[in-house]
Structures are given as structure tokens and as C-alpha cells.
Amino acid sequence: MFSDREAPLYEIKANLFKGLAHPARIRILEILADSPTQSAPVSELLEGTGLEASHLSQHLATLRRHRVVTSVRTASTVTYSLAHPKIAELLAIARTFLLDSLADTREQLEAASALPAVGIVGAAATHDGAAR
């Protein structure tokens, strides 16, 4: 279709969000964002996500492919880092947005449940509406 250089910005953004579109990948990024250095060894990511090593590896590969994380190997340890500090800010903004949305939904549910019941037939009716 388009090369990376020719692709419109919206297509590049859509691909970024595709790369983020899995709960395990979001959890990985949150672990990295919560770290003081915005990095963590694979062992810490395994512990924090509860994923099998092969599944973690697949998710990390996706995040690397979308340039969201980087990795460095030192001896037998591989450490992953956020590719840009603004990724932590993106996660925080998404969390705030979702919490605000959920609060609005909770308020709507509470308001709806406080409304008087309408059209509910008494317990003496059967499923076809006939009285017992």
C-alpha cells in the first residue's frame, strides 16, 4: 500500500493502536511505565504479567515491531524499555479517560435504577401473560 514514509499520519496512528490492542501488551507497558527507569528485565515482566514465556515473547515482538519498546541484551538478561517517555503519559491519559467514562456510566445506571418500574406484570402472570 504505502511505504512508512508515504503513509498518512492517521494510518501510522492506527497501526500504533493496533500494536497496543491487547490487554497483555497494555499490562507490559504499564509495568515498564511504573518502573523508575521505564525499563524492566524479562523476568520481571514474566512475574508481573503471569504470561508464559512464549506468549510474553510474542507480545514483546509486537511492541518492538510497532516501535513502542526497545530491548537491550546484557549477558543472559534482556531488558525492555519504553521507546519514548510519552508512552507512559499516553497510558495515563487512557486510564483517566476510561475511569471518567466508567464513572459517567455508573451514574447513569444509578439514575436508571432509581426510576419507577414500568410495564412489569405482577408475579402471578406466566411467561405467556396469562394469569395462573
Short mmCIF file of N, CA and C in Angstrom, two decimals:
data_model
loop_
_atom_site.label_atom_id
_atom_site.label_comp_id
_atom_site.label_asym_id
_atom_site.label_seq_id
_atom_site.Cartn_x
_atom_site.Cartn_y
_atom_site.Cartn_z
N MET A 1 0.84 -1.18 0.00
CA MET A 1 0.00 0.00 0.00
C MET A 1 0.89 1.25 0.00
N PHE A 2 1.28 1.75 1.17
CA PHE A 2 2.18 2.89 1.27
C PHE A 2 3.44 2.46 1.99
N SER A 3 4.54 3.08 1.67
CA SER A 3 5.75 2.88 2.47
C SER A 3 5.57 3.67 3.76
N ASP A 4 6.41 3.39 4.77
CA ASP A 4 6.33 4.14 6.03
C ASP A 4 6.44 5.64 5.78
N ARG A 5 7.27 6.00 4.83
CA ARG A 5 7.48 7.42 4.54
C ARG A 5 6.27 8.07 3.88
N GLU A 6 5.53 7.29 3.07
CA GLU A 6 4.39 7.84 2.34
C GLU A 6 3.07 7.73 3.10
N ALA A 7 3.03 6.88 4.10
CA ALA A 7 1.76 6.63 4.80
C ALA A 7 1.28 7.88 5.50
N PRO A 8 -0.02 8.14 5.38
CA PRO A 8 -0.58 9.30 6.10
C PRO A 8 -0.47 9.08 7.60
N LEU A 9 -0.42 10.17 8.30
CA LEU A 9 -0.26 10.11 9.75
C LEU A 9 -1.35 9.29 10.41
N TYR A 10 -2.58 9.40 9.93
CA TYR A 10 -3.67 8.64 10.55
C TYR A 10 -3.47 7.13 10.40
N GLU A 11 -2.87 6.70 9.30
CA GLU A 11 -2.60 5.27 9.11
C GLU A 11 -1.51 4.81 10.08
N ILE A 12 -0.52 5.63 10.27
CA ILE A 12 0.55 5.31 11.21
C ILE A 12 -0.01 5.23 12.63
N LYS A 13 -0.87 6.18 12.98
CA LYS A 13 -1.51 6.15 14.30
C LYS A 13 -2.36 4.90 14.49
N ALA A 14 -3.12 4.54 13.46
CA ALA A 14 -3.96 3.34 13.54
C ALA A 14 -3.10 2.11 13.79
N ASN A 15 -1.97 2.02 13.12
CA ASN A 15 -1.08 0.88 13.33
C ASN A 15 -0.50 0.87 14.75
N LEU A 16 -0.23 2.04 15.29
CA LEU A 16 0.24 2.11 16.67
C LEU A 16 -0.81 1.52 17.60
N PHE A 17 -2.06 1.94 17.42
CA PHE A 17 -3.12 1.44 18.30
C PHE A 17 -3.38 -0.05 18.08
N LYS A 18 -3.17 -0.54 16.87
CA LYS A 18 -3.26 -1.99 16.65
C LYS A 18 -2.20 -2.71 17.48
N GLY A 19 -1.03 -2.12 17.54
CA GLY A 19 0.05 -2.72 18.34
C GLY A 19 -0.25 -2.73 19.82
N LEU A 20 -1.06 -1.79 20.28
CA LEU A 20 -1.43 -1.71 21.69
C LEU A 20 -2.67 -2.53 22.02
N ALA A 21 -3.33 -3.05 21.00
CA ALA A 21 -4.67 -3.62 21.15
C ALA A 21 -4.71 -5.02 21.75
N HIS A 22 -4.08 -5.19 22.88
CA HIS A 22 -4.19 -6.46 23.62
C HIS A 22 -3.94 -6.16 25.09
N PRO A 23 -4.77 -6.71 25.98
CA PRO A 23 -4.60 -6.43 27.42
C PRO A 23 -3.21 -6.78 27.95
N ALA A 24 -2.62 -7.85 27.45
CA ALA A 24 -1.28 -8.22 27.93
C ALA A 24 -0.25 -7.17 27.54
N ARG A 25 -0.38 -6.62 26.34
CA ARG A 25 0.58 -5.59 25.91
C ARG A 25 0.42 -4.32 26.72
N ILE A 26 -0.82 -3.98 27.05
CA ILE A 26 -1.05 -2.81 27.90
C ILE A 26 -0.43 -3.05 29.27
N ARG A 27 -0.60 -4.25 29.82
CA ARG A 27 -0.02 -4.58 31.13
C ARG A 27 1.50 -4.48 31.08
N ILE A 28 2.11 -4.99 30.02
CA ILE A 28 3.57 -4.89 29.86
C ILE A 28 4.00 -3.43 29.89
N LEU A 29 3.30 -2.60 29.13
CA LEU A 29 3.65 -1.18 29.06
C LEU A 29 3.45 -0.49 30.40
N GLU A 30 2.41 -0.88 31.13
CA GLU A 30 2.19 -0.27 32.45
C GLU A 30 3.30 -0.67 33.44
N ILE A 31 3.76 -1.91 33.35
CA ILE A 31 4.87 -2.34 34.21
C ILE A 31 6.10 -1.49 33.89
N LEU A 32 6.38 -1.31 32.61
CA LEU A 32 7.55 -0.50 32.22
C LEU A 32 7.35 0.96 32.64
N ALA A 33 6.15 1.49 32.44
CA ALA A 33 5.89 2.89 32.79
C ALA A 33 6.00 3.13 34.29
N ASP A 34 5.64 2.13 35.10
CA ASP A 34 5.69 2.27 36.55
C ASP A 34 7.10 2.11 37.12
N SER A 35 8.00 1.61 36.31
CA SER A 35 9.38 1.44 36.76
C SER A 35 10.09 2.80 36.76
N PRO A 36 10.93 3.06 37.78
CA PRO A 36 11.64 4.35 37.82
C PRO A 36 12.46 4.64 36.57
N THR A 37 12.97 3.60 35.93
CA THR A 37 13.78 3.80 34.71
C THR A 37 12.99 3.52 33.44
N GLN A 38 11.69 3.25 33.59
CA GLN A 38 10.82 2.87 32.47
C GLN A 38 11.39 1.68 31.71
N SER A 39 11.98 0.75 32.47
CA SER A 39 12.53 -0.46 31.89
C SER A 39 12.43 -1.59 32.89
N ALA A 40 12.51 -2.83 32.36
CA ALA A 40 12.45 -3.99 33.23
C ALA A 40 13.01 -5.20 32.49
N PRO A 41 13.66 -6.10 33.23
CA PRO A 41 14.13 -7.34 32.60
C PRO A 41 12.95 -8.27 32.31
N VAL A 42 13.15 -9.19 31.41
CA VAL A 42 12.10 -10.14 31.03
C VAL A 42 11.57 -10.87 32.25
N SER A 43 12.44 -11.24 33.18
CA SER A 43 11.99 -11.97 34.37
C SER A 43 10.94 -11.17 35.15
N GLU A 44 11.12 -9.88 35.24
CA GLU A 44 10.16 -9.02 35.94
C GLU A 44 8.84 -8.93 35.16
N LEU A 45 8.95 -8.88 33.84
CA LEU A 45 7.75 -8.83 33.00
C LEU A 45 6.97 -10.15 33.09
N LEU A 46 7.69 -11.26 33.15
CA LEU A 46 7.03 -12.56 33.32
C LEU A 46 6.25 -12.60 34.62
N GLU A 47 6.90 -12.17 35.69
CA GLU A 47 6.27 -12.16 37.00
C GLU A 47 5.08 -11.21 37.04
N GLY A 48 5.22 -10.04 36.47
CA GLY A 48 4.18 -9.02 36.53
C GLY A 48 2.97 -9.32 35.66
N THR A 49 3.16 -10.09 34.59
CA THR A 49 2.05 -10.38 33.69
C THR A 49 1.44 -11.75 33.93
N GLY A 50 2.23 -12.68 34.46
CA GLY A 50 1.74 -14.04 34.64
C GLY A 50 1.65 -14.81 33.33
N LEU A 51 2.24 -14.29 32.27
CA LEU A 51 2.21 -14.95 30.97
C LEU A 51 3.26 -16.04 30.90
N GLU A 52 3.03 -17.00 30.02
CA GLU A 52 4.07 -17.97 29.70
C GLU A 52 5.15 -17.23 28.90
N ALA A 53 6.37 -17.71 28.99
CA ALA A 53 7.49 -17.05 28.32
C ALA A 53 7.25 -16.89 26.82
N SER A 54 6.69 -17.91 26.18
CA SER A 54 6.48 -17.83 24.73
C SER A 54 5.44 -16.77 24.38
N HIS A 55 4.39 -16.64 25.19
CA HIS A 55 3.38 -15.61 24.94
C HIS A 55 3.93 -14.22 25.20
N LEU A 56 4.70 -14.08 26.26
CA LEU A 56 5.33 -12.78 26.54
C LEU A 56 6.23 -12.38 25.38
N SER A 57 7.00 -13.32 24.89
CA SER A 57 7.91 -13.06 23.77
C SER A 57 7.15 -12.56 22.54
N GLN A 58 6.01 -13.17 22.25
CA GLN A 58 5.20 -12.74 21.10
C GLN A 58 4.69 -11.31 21.29
N HIS A 59 4.23 -11.01 22.49
CA HIS A 59 3.72 -9.65 22.75
C HIS A 59 4.84 -8.62 22.70
N LEU A 60 5.99 -8.97 23.23
CA LEU A 60 7.13 -8.05 23.17
C LEU A 60 7.58 -7.83 21.73
N ALA A 61 7.53 -8.87 20.91
CA ALA A 61 7.89 -8.73 19.50
C ALA A 61 6.93 -7.76 18.80
N THR A 62 5.65 -7.85 19.12
CA THR A 62 4.67 -6.93 18.53
C THR A 62 4.96 -5.50 18.96
N LEU A 63 5.24 -5.31 20.24
CA LEU A 63 5.55 -3.96 20.73
C LEU A 63 6.83 -3.42 20.11
N ARG A 64 7.82 -4.27 19.91
CA ARG A 64 9.06 -3.84 19.24
C ARG A 64 8.78 -3.47 17.79
N ARG A 65 7.99 -4.30 17.11
CA ARG A 65 7.67 -4.06 15.70
C ARG A 65 6.96 -2.72 15.52
N HIS A 66 6.15 -2.34 16.49
CA HIS A 66 5.44 -1.06 16.43
C HIS A 66 6.24 0.07 17.06
N ARG A 67 7.47 -0.22 17.42
CA ARG A 67 8.42 0.77 17.96
C ARG A 67 7.94 1.41 19.25
N VAL A 68 7.25 0.62 20.08
CA VAL A 68 6.75 1.10 21.36
C VAL A 68 7.74 0.78 22.47
N VAL A 69 8.49 -0.32 22.30
CA VAL A 69 9.52 -0.69 23.27
C VAL A 69 10.83 -0.96 22.52
N THR A 70 11.90 -0.89 23.28
CA THR A 70 13.22 -1.27 22.78
C THR A 70 13.77 -2.32 23.73
N SER A 71 14.80 -3.03 23.28
CA SER A 71 15.39 -4.05 24.14
C SER A 71 16.91 -3.98 24.06
N VAL A 72 17.53 -4.40 25.17
CA VAL A 72 18.99 -4.46 25.26
C VAL A 72 19.34 -5.78 25.94
N ARG A 73 20.28 -6.50 25.35
CA ARG A 73 20.75 -7.75 25.94
C ARG A 73 22.09 -7.48 26.62
N THR A 74 22.17 -7.89 27.89
CA THR A 74 23.41 -7.82 28.65
C THR A 74 23.65 -9.21 29.22
N ALA A 75 24.65 -9.90 28.69
CA ALA A 75 24.92 -11.29 29.06
C ALA A 75 23.66 -12.11 28.78
N SER A 76 23.08 -12.73 29.79
CA SER A 76 21.89 -13.56 29.57
C SER A 76 20.59 -12.83 29.91
N THR A 77 20.67 -11.56 30.22
CA THR A 77 19.48 -10.78 30.60
C THR A 77 19.06 -9.84 29.48
N VAL A 78 17.77 -9.88 29.15
CA VAL A 78 17.22 -8.94 28.17
C VAL A 78 16.32 -7.97 28.95
N THR A 79 16.59 -6.69 28.75
CA THR A 79 15.82 -5.65 29.42
C THR A 79 15.05 -4.87 28.37
N TYR A 80 13.76 -4.65 28.65
CA TYR A 80 12.90 -3.88 27.76
C TYR A 80 12.64 -2.52 28.36
N SER A 81 12.52 -1.52 27.48
CA SER A 81 12.26 -0.14 27.90
C SER A 81 11.20 0.47 27.00
N LEU A 82 10.50 1.46 27.54
CA LEU A 82 9.61 2.24 26.70
C LEU A 82 10.46 2.97 25.67
N ALA A 83 10.02 2.98 24.44
CA ALA A 83 10.78 3.63 23.38
C ALA A 83 10.75 5.15 23.51
N HIS A 84 9.72 5.67 24.18
CA HIS A 84 9.60 7.12 24.35
C HIS A 84 8.87 7.37 25.67
N PRO A 85 9.30 8.35 26.45
CA PRO A 85 8.65 8.61 27.74
C PRO A 85 7.18 9.01 27.62
N LYS A 86 6.77 9.54 26.48
CA LYS A 86 5.37 9.96 26.30
C LYS A 86 4.42 8.76 26.26
N ILE A 87 4.95 7.55 26.07
CA ILE A 87 4.09 6.37 26.09
C ILE A 87 3.46 6.21 27.47
N ALA A 88 4.22 6.50 28.52
CA ALA A 88 3.68 6.45 29.88
C ALA A 88 2.55 7.47 30.03
N GLU A 89 2.72 8.64 29.45
CA GLU A 89 1.69 9.67 29.50
C GLU A 89 0.45 9.23 28.73
N LEU A 90 0.64 8.59 27.58
CA LEU A 90 -0.48 8.07 26.79
C LEU A 90 -1.29 7.06 27.61
N LEU A 91 -0.61 6.16 28.32
CA LEU A 91 -1.28 5.18 29.17
C LEU A 91 -2.06 5.86 30.29
N ALA A 92 -1.47 6.89 30.90
CA ALA A 92 -2.13 7.61 31.99
C ALA A 92 -3.37 8.34 31.48
N ILE A 93 -3.28 8.95 30.32
CA ILE A 93 -4.43 9.65 29.73
C ILE A 93 -5.53 8.66 29.41
N ALA A 94 -5.18 7.51 28.84
CA ALA A 94 -6.18 6.48 28.52
C ALA A 94 -6.87 6.00 29.79
N ARG A 95 -6.13 5.81 30.86
CA ARG A 95 -6.71 5.36 32.13
C ARG A 95 -7.68 6.42 32.67
N THR A 96 -7.28 7.68 32.64
CA THR A 96 -8.15 8.76 33.12
C THR A 96 -9.42 8.82 32.29
N PHE A 97 -9.29 8.73 30.99
CA PHE A 97 -10.46 8.74 30.10
C PHE A 97 -11.40 7.60 30.43
N LEU A 98 -10.87 6.39 30.59
CA LEU A 98 -11.70 5.23 30.89
C LEU A 98 -12.36 5.34 32.27
N LEU A 99 -11.63 5.78 33.26
CA LEU A 99 -12.21 5.94 34.59
C LEU A 99 -13.33 6.98 34.58
N ASP A 100 -13.13 8.08 33.86
CA ASP A 100 -14.17 9.10 33.74
C ASP A 100 -15.40 8.52 33.03
N SER A 101 -15.18 7.75 31.96
CA SER A 101 -16.28 7.13 31.22
C SER A 101 -17.05 6.15 32.10
N LEU A 102 -16.32 5.36 32.87
CA LEU A 102 -16.97 4.40 33.77
C LEU A 102 -17.77 5.11 34.86
N ALA A 103 -17.25 6.22 35.35
CA ALA A 103 -17.96 6.99 36.37
C ALA A 103 -19.27 7.52 35.79
N ASP A 104 -19.23 8.02 34.55
CA ASP A 104 -20.44 8.50 33.90
C ASP A 104 -21.44 7.36 33.75
N THR A 105 -20.96 6.19 33.35
CA THR A 105 -21.84 5.03 33.17
C THR A 105 -22.45 4.62 34.50
N ARG A 106 -21.66 4.60 35.56
CA ARG A 106 -22.17 4.24 36.88
C ARG A 106 -23.27 5.21 37.30
N GLU A 107 -23.05 6.50 37.08
CA GLU A 107 -24.05 7.49 37.43
C GLU A 107 -25.33 7.29 36.63
N GLN A 108 -25.20 6.95 35.35
CA GLN A 108 -26.36 6.69 34.52
C GLN A 108 -27.11 5.45 35.00
N LEU A 109 -26.39 4.40 35.36
CA LEU A 109 -27.02 3.18 35.86
C LEU A 109 -27.75 3.44 37.17
N GLU A 110 -27.12 4.21 38.06
CA GLU A 110 -27.76 4.54 39.34
C GLU A 110 -29.02 5.36 39.12
N ALA A 111 -28.96 6.31 38.20
CA ALA A 111 -30.14 7.13 37.91
C ALA A 111 -31.25 6.27 37.30
N ALA A 112 -30.89 5.36 36.41
CA ALA A 112 -31.88 4.50 35.77
C ALA A 112 -32.52 3.54 36.77
N SER A 113 -31.73 3.02 37.69
CA SER A 113 -32.29 2.08 38.66
C SER A 113 -33.18 2.78 39.68
N ALA A 114 -33.06 4.08 39.83
CA ALA A 114 -33.90 4.84 40.75
C ALA A 114 -35.26 5.19 40.15
N LEU A 115 -35.40 4.99 38.83
CA LEU A 115 -36.67 5.29 38.18
C LEU A 115 -37.72 4.26 38.60
N PRO A 116 -39.00 4.66 38.62
CA PRO A 116 -40.05 3.70 38.97
C PRO A 116 -40.16 2.63 37.89
N ALA A 117 -40.54 1.41 38.30
CA ALA A 117 -40.71 0.29 37.38
C ALA A 117 -41.89 0.58 36.45
N VAL A 118 -41.74 0.23 35.18
CA VAL A 118 -42.78 0.47 34.20
C VAL A 118 -43.04 -0.83 33.44
N GLY A 119 -44.32 -1.18 33.29
CA GLY A 119 -44.69 -2.29 32.44
C GLY A 119 -44.34 -3.66 33.00
N ILE A 120 -44.09 -3.77 34.27
CA ILE A 120 -43.77 -5.07 34.85
C ILE A 120 -45.06 -5.68 35.37
N VAL A 121 -45.39 -6.85 34.84
CA VAL A 121 -46.60 -7.56 35.25
C VAL A 121 -46.32 -8.26 36.55
N GLY A 122 -47.29 -8.34 37.43
CA GLY A 122 -47.12 -8.97 38.74
C GLY A 122 -46.62 -10.40 38.64
N ALA A 123 -46.13 -10.92 39.74
CA ALA A 123 -45.55 -12.25 39.80
C ALA A 123 -46.56 -13.35 39.50
N ALA A 124 -47.87 -13.04 39.51
CA ALA A 124 -48.90 -14.04 39.28
C ALA A 124 -49.05 -14.39 37.80
N ALA A 125 -48.38 -13.68 36.92
CA ALA A 125 -48.51 -13.95 35.50
C ALA A 125 -47.49 -15.00 35.06
N THR A 126 -47.86 -15.80 34.06
CA THR A 126 -46.93 -16.78 33.49
C THR A 126 -46.17 -16.10 32.37
N HIS A 127 -45.30 -16.86 31.74
CA HIS A 127 -44.48 -16.30 30.67
C HIS A 127 -45.30 -15.83 29.48
N ASP A 128 -46.46 -16.47 29.22
CA ASP A 128 -47.25 -16.04 28.07
C ASP A 128 -48.24 -14.93 28.43
N GLY A 129 -48.19 -14.44 29.66
CA GLY A 129 -49.00 -13.32 30.08
C GLY A 129 -50.33 -13.72 30.70
N ALA A 130 -50.67 -14.99 30.66
CA ALA A 130 -51.94 -15.45 31.24
C ALA A 130 -51.82 -15.57 32.74
N ALA A 131 -52.89 -15.30 33.45
CA ALA A 131 -52.88 -15.40 34.92
C ALA A 131 -52.86 -16.87 35.33
N ARG A 132 -52.26 -17.14 36.47
CA ARG A 132 -52.19 -18.50 36.99
C ARG A 132 -53.47 -18.87 37.64
#
